[in-house]
mmCIF file of C-alpha atoms in Angstrom:
data_model
loop_
_atom_site.group_PDB
_atom_site.id
_atom_site.type_symbol
_atom_site.label_atom_id
_atom_site.label_comp_id
_atom_site.label_asym_id
_atom_site.label_seq_id
_atom_site.Cartn_x
_atom_site.Cartn_y
_atom_site.Cartn_z
ATOM 1 C CA GLY A 13 22.701 34.032 36.716
ATOM 2 C CA GLN A 14 20.256 36.692 35.834
ATOM 3 C CA SER A 15 17.511 38.126 37.958
ATOM 4 C CA LEU A 16 15.202 41.102 37.369
ATOM 5 C CA GLU A 17 12.784 42.678 39.749
ATOM 6 C CA GLN A 18 9.809 44.635 39.042
ATOM 7 C CA PRO A 19 6.564 45.314 40.896
ATOM 8 C CA SER A 20 3.922 42.762 40.077
ATOM 9 C CA GLU A 21 0.997 45.153 39.890
ATOM 10 C CA VAL A 22 0.420 48.875 39.528
ATOM 11 C CA THR A 23 -3.009 50.917 39.550
ATOM 12 C CA ALA A 24 -3.440 54.260 38.178
ATOM 13 C CA VAL A 25 -6.232 56.534 36.892
ATOM 14 C CA GLU A 26 -6.821 57.729 33.305
ATOM 15 C CA GLY A 27 -4.807 60.776 32.505
ATOM 16 C CA ALA A 28 -2.200 60.253 35.295
ATOM 17 C CA ILE A 29 1.641 59.421 35.110
ATOM 18 C CA VAL A 30 2.856 56.001 36.259
ATOM 19 C CA GLN A 31 6.494 54.643 36.721
ATOM 20 C CA ILE A 32 7.425 50.931 36.493
ATOM 21 C CA ASN A 33 10.743 50.253 38.257
ATOM 22 C CA CYS A 34 13.176 47.596 37.194
ATOM 23 C CA THR A 35 16.258 46.417 38.941
ATOM 24 C CA TYR A 36 18.476 43.745 37.552
ATOM 25 C CA GLN A 37 21.555 41.532 38.280
ATOM 26 C CA THR A 38 23.351 40.084 35.387
ATOM 27 C CA SER A 39 26.843 38.600 34.633
ATOM 28 C CA GLY A 40 26.794 40.632 31.263
ATOM 29 C CA PHE A 41 24.954 43.680 30.104
ATOM 30 C CA TYR A 42 24.251 45.298 26.766
ATOM 31 C CA GLY A 43 20.983 47.147 27.336
ATOM 32 C CA LEU A 44 17.689 47.271 28.927
ATOM 33 C CA SER A 45 14.423 47.080 26.846
ATOM 34 C CA TRP A 46 10.871 47.212 27.788
ATOM 35 C CA TYR A 47 7.786 45.412 26.187
ATOM 36 C CA GLN A 48 4.014 45.802 26.395
ATOM 37 C CA GLN A 49 1.868 42.701 26.535
ATOM 38 C CA HIS A 50 -2.029 42.802 26.345
ATOM 39 C CA ASP A 51 -3.973 39.717 27.525
ATOM 40 C CA GLY A 52 -3.728 36.893 25.297
ATOM 41 C CA GLY A 53 -1.409 38.569 22.861
ATOM 42 C CA ALA A 54 2.440 38.628 22.100
ATOM 43 C CA PRO A 55 4.763 41.161 23.734
ATOM 44 C CA THR A 56 5.517 44.276 21.632
ATOM 45 C CA PHE A 57 8.689 46.309 21.867
ATOM 46 C CA LEU A 58 8.390 49.701 23.545
ATOM 47 C CA SER A 59 12.007 51.140 24.146
ATOM 48 C CA TYR A 60 15.588 50.307 24.607
ATOM 49 C CA ASN A 61 18.346 51.902 26.567
ATOM 50 C CA ALA A 62 22.006 50.997 26.151
ATOM 51 C CA LEU A 63 23.485 54.122 27.754
ATOM 52 C CA ASP A 64 22.506 55.986 30.935
ATOM 53 C CA GLY A 65 19.781 58.451 30.563
ATOM 54 C CA LEU A 66 16.331 59.025 29.452
ATOM 55 C CA GLU A 67 14.814 57.961 26.006
ATOM 56 C CA GLU A 68 11.649 59.390 25.002
ATOM 57 C CA THR A 69 9.000 58.004 22.578
ATOM 58 C CA GLY A 70 5.752 59.797 22.588
ATOM 59 C CA ARG A 71 3.910 59.246 25.852
ATOM 60 C CA PHE A 72 6.482 56.631 26.995
ATOM 61 C CA SER A 73 9.937 57.169 28.310
ATOM 62 C CA SER A 74 12.465 54.778 29.698
ATOM 63 C CA PHE A 75 15.519 55.552 31.922
ATOM 64 C CA LEU A 76 18.573 53.615 32.724
ATOM 65 C CA SER A 77 21.394 54.006 35.239
ATOM 66 C CA ARG A 78 24.024 51.302 34.652
ATOM 67 C CA SER A 79 25.908 52.059 37.760
ATOM 68 C CA ASP A 80 22.654 51.349 39.893
ATOM 69 C CA SER A 81 21.534 48.317 37.603
ATOM 70 C CA TYR A 82 18.265 50.132 37.515
ATOM 71 C CA GLY A 83 15.741 51.348 35.047
ATOM 72 C CA TYR A 84 12.170 52.424 34.694
ATOM 73 C CA LEU A 85 9.452 53.047 32.322
ATOM 74 C CA LEU A 86 7.385 56.310 32.573
ATOM 75 C CA LEU A 87 3.955 56.338 30.906
ATOM 76 C CA GLN A 88 2.227 59.685 30.795
ATOM 77 C CA GLU A 89 -1.302 60.712 30.004
ATOM 78 C CA LEU A 90 -2.518 57.171 30.709
ATOM 79 C CA GLN A 91 -5.163 55.875 28.553
ATOM 80 C CA MET A 92 -7.537 52.760 29.123
ATOM 81 C CA LYS A 93 -5.731 51.020 26.392
ATOM 82 C CA ASP A 94 -2.516 51.111 28.295
ATOM 83 C CA SER A 95 -4.002 48.547 30.739
ATOM 84 C CA ALA A 96 -1.588 45.594 29.912
ATOM 85 C CA SER A 97 1.497 43.898 31.478
ATOM 86 C CA TYR A 98 4.757 45.649 31.076
ATOM 87 C CA PHE A 99 8.201 43.662 31.027
ATOM 88 C CA CYS A 100 11.582 44.889 31.494
ATOM 89 C CA ALA A 101 14.353 42.705 29.749
ATOM 90 C CA VAL A 102 18.220 42.756 29.807
ATOM 91 C CA SER A 103 20.228 41.775 26.798
ATOM 92 C CA ASN A 104 23.506 39.831 27.132
ATOM 93 C CA PHE A 105 25.225 39.017 23.790
ATOM 94 C CA ASN A 106 22.308 37.560 21.744
ATOM 95 C CA LYS A 107 20.536 36.537 24.856
ATOM 96 C CA PHE A 108 17.433 38.321 26.387
ATOM 97 C CA TYR A 109 16.297 37.882 30.002
ATOM 98 C CA PHE A 110 12.663 39.052 30.970
ATOM 99 C CA GLY A 111 11.403 40.081 34.445
ATOM 100 C CA SER A 112 8.168 38.641 35.731
ATOM 101 C CA GLY A 113 6.065 41.572 34.440
ATOM 102 C CA THR A 114 4.174 44.444 35.896
ATOM 103 C CA LYS A 115 0.474 44.318 35.316
ATOM 104 C CA LEU A 116 -1.034 47.972 34.951
ATOM 105 C CA ASN A 117 -4.543 48.625 35.617
ATOM 106 C CA VAL A 118 -5.839 51.979 34.327
ATOM 107 C CA LYS A 119 -9.029 53.121 35.813
ATOM 108 C CA PRO A 120 -11.576 55.734 34.519
ATOM 109 C CA SER B 20 8.395 44.262 5.787
ATOM 110 C CA GLN B 21 9.233 41.461 8.028
ATOM 111 C CA THR B 22 6.616 39.307 9.431
ATOM 112 C CA ILE B 23 6.754 36.228 11.700
ATOM 113 C CA HIS B 24 4.576 33.226 11.621
ATOM 114 C CA GLN B 25 3.725 30.334 14.085
ATOM 115 C CA TRP B 26 1.421 27.603 14.020
ATOM 116 C CA PRO B 27 -0.723 26.355 15.324
ATOM 117 C CA ALA B 28 -2.389 29.131 17.362
ATOM 118 C CA THR B 29 -3.662 26.752 19.985
ATOM 119 C CA LEU B 30 -2.820 23.080 20.637
ATOM 120 C CA VAL B 31 -4.122 20.489 23.236
ATOM 121 C CA GLN B 32 -1.967 17.458 23.613
ATOM 122 C CA PRO B 33 -2.163 14.344 25.870
ATOM 123 C CA VAL B 34 0.707 13.747 28.329
ATOM 124 C CA GLY B 35 3.589 11.688 26.641
ATOM 125 C CA SER B 36 2.603 12.682 23.038
ATOM 126 C CA PRO B 37 5.197 14.270 20.853
ATOM 127 C CA LEU B 38 5.213 18.009 19.870
ATOM 128 C CA SER B 39 6.492 20.007 17.035
ATOM 129 C CA LEU B 40 5.894 23.972 16.760
ATOM 130 C CA GLU B 41 7.090 25.896 13.720
ATOM 131 C CA CYS B 42 8.082 29.229 13.334
ATOM 132 C CA THR B 43 9.088 31.044 10.041
ATOM 133 C CA VAL B 44 10.394 34.561 9.517
ATOM 134 C CA GLU B 45 9.916 36.637 6.250
ATOM 135 C CA GLY B 46 11.709 39.716 5.038
ATOM 136 C CA THR B 47 14.992 39.428 6.799
ATOM 137 C CA SER B 48 18.147 37.442 6.382
ATOM 138 C CA ASN B 49 20.344 35.725 8.965
ATOM 139 C CA PRO B 50 18.197 36.693 11.975
ATOM 140 C CA ASN B 51 18.859 35.503 15.487
ATOM 141 C CA LEU B 52 15.829 33.352 16.402
ATOM 142 C CA TYR B 53 14.430 32.543 19.794
ATOM 143 C CA TRP B 54 11.801 30.283 21.523
ATOM 144 C CA TYR B 55 10.514 31.352 24.917
ATOM 145 C CA ARG B 56 7.891 29.998 27.030
ATOM 146 C CA GLN B 57 5.455 31.821 29.308
ATOM 147 C CA ALA B 58 3.468 30.271 32.082
ATOM 148 C CA ALA B 59 0.193 31.840 32.941
ATOM 149 C CA GLY B 60 0.730 35.380 34.632
ATOM 150 C CA ARG B 61 4.533 35.058 34.628
ATOM 151 C CA GLY B 62 7.365 36.455 32.558
ATOM 152 C CA LEU B 63 9.109 34.932 29.452
ATOM 153 C CA GLN B 64 11.566 32.114 29.952
ATOM 154 C CA LEU B 65 14.268 31.722 27.353
ATOM 155 C CA LEU B 66 14.203 28.264 26.065
ATOM 156 C CA PHE B 67 16.370 28.138 22.952
ATOM 157 C CA TYR B 68 18.254 30.706 20.696
ATOM 158 C CA SER B 69 19.997 30.292 17.353
ATOM 159 C CA VAL B 70 22.457 32.710 15.501
ATOM 160 C CA GLY B 71 22.452 30.647 12.356
ATOM 161 C CA ILE B 72 21.369 27.468 10.475
ATOM 162 C CA GLY B 73 22.137 24.299 12.608
ATOM 163 C CA GLN B 74 23.290 26.414 15.504
ATOM 164 C CA ILE B 75 21.304 25.942 18.639
ATOM 165 C CA SER B 76 22.005 27.201 22.252
ATOM 166 C CA SER B 77 20.060 25.759 25.137
ATOM 167 C CA GLU B 78 19.205 27.809 28.180
ATOM 168 C CA VAL B 79 17.365 25.468 30.188
ATOM 169 C CA PRO B 80 17.700 21.780 30.347
ATOM 170 C CA GLN B 81 14.397 20.000 29.804
ATOM 171 C CA ASN B 82 12.760 17.473 27.579
ATOM 172 C CA LEU B 83 12.447 19.991 24.625
ATOM 173 C CA SER B 84 14.869 20.402 21.768
ATOM 174 C CA ALA B 85 14.993 22.988 18.806
ATOM 175 C CA SER B 86 16.310 22.705 15.301
ATOM 176 C CA ARG B 87 17.127 25.519 12.590
ATOM 177 C CA PRO B 88 17.001 23.615 9.337
ATOM 178 C CA GLN B 89 16.782 26.764 7.238
ATOM 179 C CA ASP B 90 17.760 30.405 7.708
ATOM 180 C CA ARG B 91 14.236 31.681 8.499
ATOM 181 C CA GLN B 92 12.769 28.593 9.996
ATOM 182 C CA PHE B 93 12.987 27.443 13.762
ATOM 183 C CA ILE B 94 11.237 24.273 15.213
ATOM 184 C CA LEU B 95 10.567 23.419 18.765
ATOM 185 C CA SER B 96 10.280 19.664 19.502
ATOM 186 C CA SER B 97 9.496 17.205 22.185
ATOM 187 C CA LYS B 98 9.355 13.309 22.007
ATOM 188 C CA LYS B 99 7.178 13.101 25.274
ATOM 189 C CA LEU B 100 5.291 15.994 26.594
ATOM 190 C CA LEU B 101 5.010 16.611 30.406
ATOM 191 C CA LEU B 102 2.139 18.486 32.215
ATOM 192 C CA SER B 103 4.600 21.144 33.001
ATOM 193 C CA ASP B 104 5.291 21.745 29.446
ATOM 194 C CA SER B 105 1.930 23.801 29.172
ATOM 195 C CA GLY B 106 2.238 27.371 28.478
ATOM 196 C CA PHE B 107 2.293 30.206 25.743
ATOM 197 C CA TYR B 108 5.240 29.530 23.276
ATOM 198 C CA LEU B 109 6.660 32.470 21.694
ATOM 199 C CA CYS B 110 9.192 32.660 18.715
ATOM 200 C CA ALA B 111 10.916 35.827 18.285
ATOM 201 C CA TRP B 112 13.618 37.243 15.937
ATOM 202 C CA ASN B 113 16.243 40.044 16.031
ATOM 203 C CA LEU B 114 19.142 41.474 14.313
ATOM 204 C CA GLY B 115 20.908 43.084 17.207
ATOM 205 C CA GLN B 116 20.933 43.819 20.951
ATOM 206 C CA ASP B 117 17.797 45.897 21.184
ATOM 207 C CA GLU B 118 14.299 45.222 19.747
ATOM 208 C CA GLN B 119 13.013 41.672 19.401
ATOM 209 C CA PHE B 120 9.873 40.879 17.154
ATOM 210 C CA PHE B 121 7.689 38.178 18.538
ATOM 211 C CA GLY B 122 5.339 35.999 16.672
ATOM 212 C CA PRO B 123 1.579 35.408 17.653
ATOM 213 C CA GLY B 124 2.426 32.498 19.840
ATOM 214 C CA THR B 125 1.064 29.076 20.387
ATOM 215 C CA ARG B 126 -1.075 28.267 23.371
ATOM 216 C CA LEU B 127 -0.200 24.734 24.405
ATOM 217 C CA THR B 128 -2.274 22.671 27.058
ATOM 218 C CA VAL B 129 -0.937 19.298 28.148
ATOM 219 C CA LEU B 130 -3.619 17.032 29.687
#
């Protein structure tokens, strides 16, 4: 089976840095991806890691350690518009399994 | 550019009624197609995926079914809805193992 764990909620202030962790257990693994979902909307893709290390895309970075079955999403220079739910997902040969999501609250 | 359409946007149905949700993709060929369900405040549950016309894989046994009659069309159906079928239904497509593109979703309420 597949299981992904991430914190249910995180609160941070505008301009700060926040890290959202994700640990996974899966019978097969191609990569770890991250999605953002605003209330009432559809998820949108943020980043993908297939190999160990850090991937940077603007204010967002994502890290993967395959040996530890662990990854994180790092959001820098937080803005109010970053308030949303963030999901990690593992891909396993055409199938994608999502975590239960982390609700990020950004306060002024 | 690629776009994905889902309709209707919202739907209220009585228990025991049938369901048909449609998803179409434009601007790509032979995509992998997916149906997910998201309960309020929860993650996305993979229901079905398809790698080609007529090829459907089911992830969770339930009273739902899926069909792919054309390359860029994916349909989710039920003969008799249950209260537990309420949720946000999302169609998605991708070409590989990384990025998935989601449609706008259908919010289904079963009463």
